[in-house]
Amino acid sequence: MNTDKNTFKENIRLRLKRRYGKDLSEATKHDIYDAVAASAMEYILDNWMATRRAFDNHPIKQMYYFSAEFLMGRAMTNNLINLGILPMVQEVLQELGYEYDEIEEQEPDAGLGNGGLGRLAACFLDSLATMNLPGHGYGIRYRYGMFEQKIEHCRQVEKPDNWLEHRNPWEIKRSDHAVDVKFGGEVVIKVDEKGRQYFDVDRAEVVRAIPYDMPIVGYNTKTVNTLRLWEAYSPDGFNLQLFNEMQYLRAVEKACQAEDISRVLYPNDSGPSGKALRLKQQYFFVSASLQDIVRSFKRKYGNDFSKLPDLVVIQLNDTHPVVAIPELMRILMDQEGLGWEEAWAITTRIFAYTNHTIMAEALEKWPIDLFSGLLPRIYTIVEEIDRRHTDELRKLYPNDWDKQQRMAIINHGMIHMAHLAIVGSFSVNGVAALHTEILKKRELKDWYEWRPQIFNNKTNGVTQRRWLKLCNPGLSALITEAIGPGWETDLARLRELEPFAEDPAFRERFAQIKHANKVALARYLAKSQGVTLDPSSIYDVQVKRLHEYKRQLLNILHVMYLHNKLADDPTLEMPPQTFIFGAKAASGYRRAKSIISLICAEAARLEADPRVKGRLKVVFAENYRVTLAEKIIPAAEISEQISTAGKEASGTGNMKFMMNGALTLGTLDGANVEIVQEVGRKNAFIFGLTAEEIAAIEATHSYDPKIYLGRNPALARVVHQLIDGTFGHEFQTAFRELYDSLVYGVEGNRPDVYYVLADFDAYVQAHEQALKSYADRDWWNRAAIINVARSGIFSTDRTIAEYVQDIWHIKPIAVK
Ligand SMILES: *Cc1c(COP(=O)(O)O)cnc(C)c1O
């Protein structure tokens, strides 16, 4: 340890000198962070190279996870934990006169994702490396990640996320692996030296893709996998002629346009974008990644592409990377000279597709004109895939013209990416049991009947290395003390905690840790945004993207209901509660932004009301992101998972809360169903319409929210407060729009499409039950411990093991 410490310290000193020309006394905290990261990289690099060597020496199958998003968060503490040197580094920093925490705070989040989908990709990479599996990520190195959110006068304001302002010490630029990606141009037929005809594209715009590699460090193992992110670069620089004519802006315009491709993440969660730049991003990273994979295959195995499916499998994270299917066809046919049948047989053994959403409006489709203009050769390949596919459908369903239409890849002038994904993949999976069932029975019914054998479920998970060990060191230490180490790589072992739920001394220590986490969160939010939280109040938390289907509106309407109740009768007995929200709204999603304003306006109204002082509080935690989740979730007592049943594919926030001993207050939606299966209905607070009940209502168009308003005067009052001046004039229009959407329906939509009012009563009762249960502290702590103890199956280690067994068929490898 001491030699390690001295070496590490020496590395810090060297780094400060070489990069900053400073000694320790002159270094800023950021310099120190950078130097610690660089010193940690010294450990990582040897293992990284050894891992690459091991894979080079053994011809084994590799899995590549294609994802437009990787929501990595910070790397430092995660890497130090996985390397097993966190305590050593903490000591080193202490000896240098720094608190570890203040150095940790210097690192910006790698926020290259919107929410659950991107975070899942990040958790998968952690599990793959920890399980010594050859699995790597391919994506985009966005210059600006998820926007930074500020709240100003109760409104969301977006600021650019300049996460690369200082150099990123966790990446290595690999210019030697750059590849070119072509856009536009004209498809032409050429003849090669053997007289064979092939397709090419002339006069295309060429964009260079430069890879940056980030190491993915396995926990307590030598395996270091790779996340390869592509940056767009214009090889042309600027137009010298225009420059000489002194037209400087026009001279660099084309280069800027090329480099726009990796400029910014689309801040859109399960919504349509349909923008040309988005399609460019998708093709850019997919084409670069496939060229990279094929090149490395040829280098190792030569030109026998029939072996490709035995050595490469690619998981498509939603439809964003699905253009990979025709792109691999292009590479195999136009560049490698294979015929269609041969190329198709190979391609359809390589791709597996994960569906992430049930929301029809989120299913990606591209207008033919846009697609064929940007990717002319790819379009002709999609047309041919579609032609052959619809031929098959005609034979299978000769009398069902409707079905042939519904299942076409190209129809009504659009290319349906989910259809292309299913036709070109050997596996289609949903992300929770309920979600997969809904896909099979409803959304993808035709497709399931067509090829039932390719459909399967893979319930999501989260990595316990980040979502327990890193974010909750107090609870982690208690767990290890109780059941010993090992749960870090075998989360099912948490079951051994269960007997401790009956031990009053253990329960007391568990409760003390939760309280300490609540105090720590209060301190953090006081410092970061100047709010005061009462750690003796109940922390009730809903943190996730702002979306109508997630129903933050239901939550805040309930707070308004409690506010009225307490204001009417200040003698009412009610334990103090803090409702914590955190959510970003997509920049163009007006109603979502109105809901944020309502939450903040109600927070201010509570603050100004002496009748509720100290008893009810709303806190909107600004700029929700991985790093903030790591601080909030360990402090939570109630986990709000209240999406309209049938709408949330899985959710993973729900699993993080459970793992940290919060009780779920939620609907039977997504993975909540499986959480309740584990803990039992009595250790959660389940309410509301089920997915089946909602489907039945939808089938008959029988929902009328006014019935619920008529039946429940307290609810009618709350809803009316949106428009009666309660919140003043500033948000009159915005809140009127919320009101109208609930009561009348706007823009041709039915009213209250997410059943907020239908579920309100049940939601109130669930909260009342939760408060009653909370009063019995022994019961509550027992239930919280049971939640932790039974969270084992929600580790991504379990999810990954299932992908390996059913889809990828890859094997672990020992790194020497
Ligand atoms: C886990 C996570 C999510 C997903 O949360 P859900 O509640 O499943 O929607 C979103 N954002 C961040 C930062 C996360 O860590």
PDB file of N, CA and C in Angstrom, residues 19 38 69 90 239 302 402 511 552 671:
ATOM      1  N   ARG A  19       2.002  18.533 -17.597  1.00  0.00           N
ATOM      2  CA  ARG A  19       0.851  19.094 -18.301  1.00  0.00           C
ATOM      3  C   ARG A  19       0.610  20.562 -17.962  1.00  0.00           C
ATOM      4  N   ALA A  38      -5.091  10.902 -14.441  1.00  0.00           N
ATOM      5  CA  ALA A  38      -3.969  10.434 -15.260  1.00  0.00           C
ATOM      6  C   ALA A  38      -3.207   9.319 -14.544  1.00  0.00           C
ATOM      7  N   GLU A  69     -26.689   6.645 -27.415  1.00  0.00           N
ATOM      8  CA  GLU A  69     -26.515   7.297 -26.115  1.00  0.00           C
ATOM      9  C   GLU A  69     -25.756   6.396 -25.141  1.00  0.00           C
ATOM     10  N   GLN A  90      -7.801   7.967  -1.609  1.00  0.00           N
ATOM     11  CA  GLN A  90      -8.351   8.871  -0.594  1.00  0.00           C
ATOM     12  C   GLN A  90      -7.274   9.269   0.413  1.00  0.00           C
ATOM     13  N   ASN A 239     -12.070  25.901 -47.706  1.00  0.00           N
ATOM     14  CA  ASN A 239     -11.998  26.099 -49.147  1.00  0.00           C
ATOM     15  C   ASN A 239     -11.040  27.237 -49.443  1.00  0.00           C
ATOM     16  N   GLY A 302      -9.170 -12.751 -42.230  1.00  0.00           N
ATOM     17  CA  GLY A 302      -9.178 -12.788 -43.700  1.00  0.00           C
ATOM     18  C   GLY A 302     -10.539 -12.477 -44.290  1.00  0.00           C
ATOM     19  N   ASP A 402     -54.400  -5.627 -45.864  1.00  0.00           N
ATOM     20  CA  ASP A 402     -54.175  -4.694 -44.751  1.00  0.00           C
ATOM     21  C   ASP A 402     -52.913  -5.043 -43.986  1.00  0.00           C
ATOM     22  N   ALA A 511     -31.383   2.419   9.708  1.00  0.00           N
ATOM     23  CA  ALA A 511     -32.117   3.689   9.759  1.00  0.00           C
ATOM     24  C   ALA A 511     -31.165   4.870   9.924  1.00  0.00           C
ATOM     25  N   GLN A 552     -45.639  13.289 -13.520  1.00  0.00           N
ATOM     26  CA  GLN A 552     -45.254  14.221 -12.471  1.00  0.00           C
ATOM     27  C   GLN A 552     -46.434  15.132 -12.107  1.00  0.00           C
ATOM     28  N   ALA A 671     -41.139  -2.521 -14.948  1.00  0.00           N
ATOM     29  CA  ALA A 671     -40.507  -3.444 -14.016  1.00  0.00           C
ATOM     30  C   ALA A 671     -41.067  -3.316 -12.596  1.00  0.00           C
TER      31      ALA A 671
END
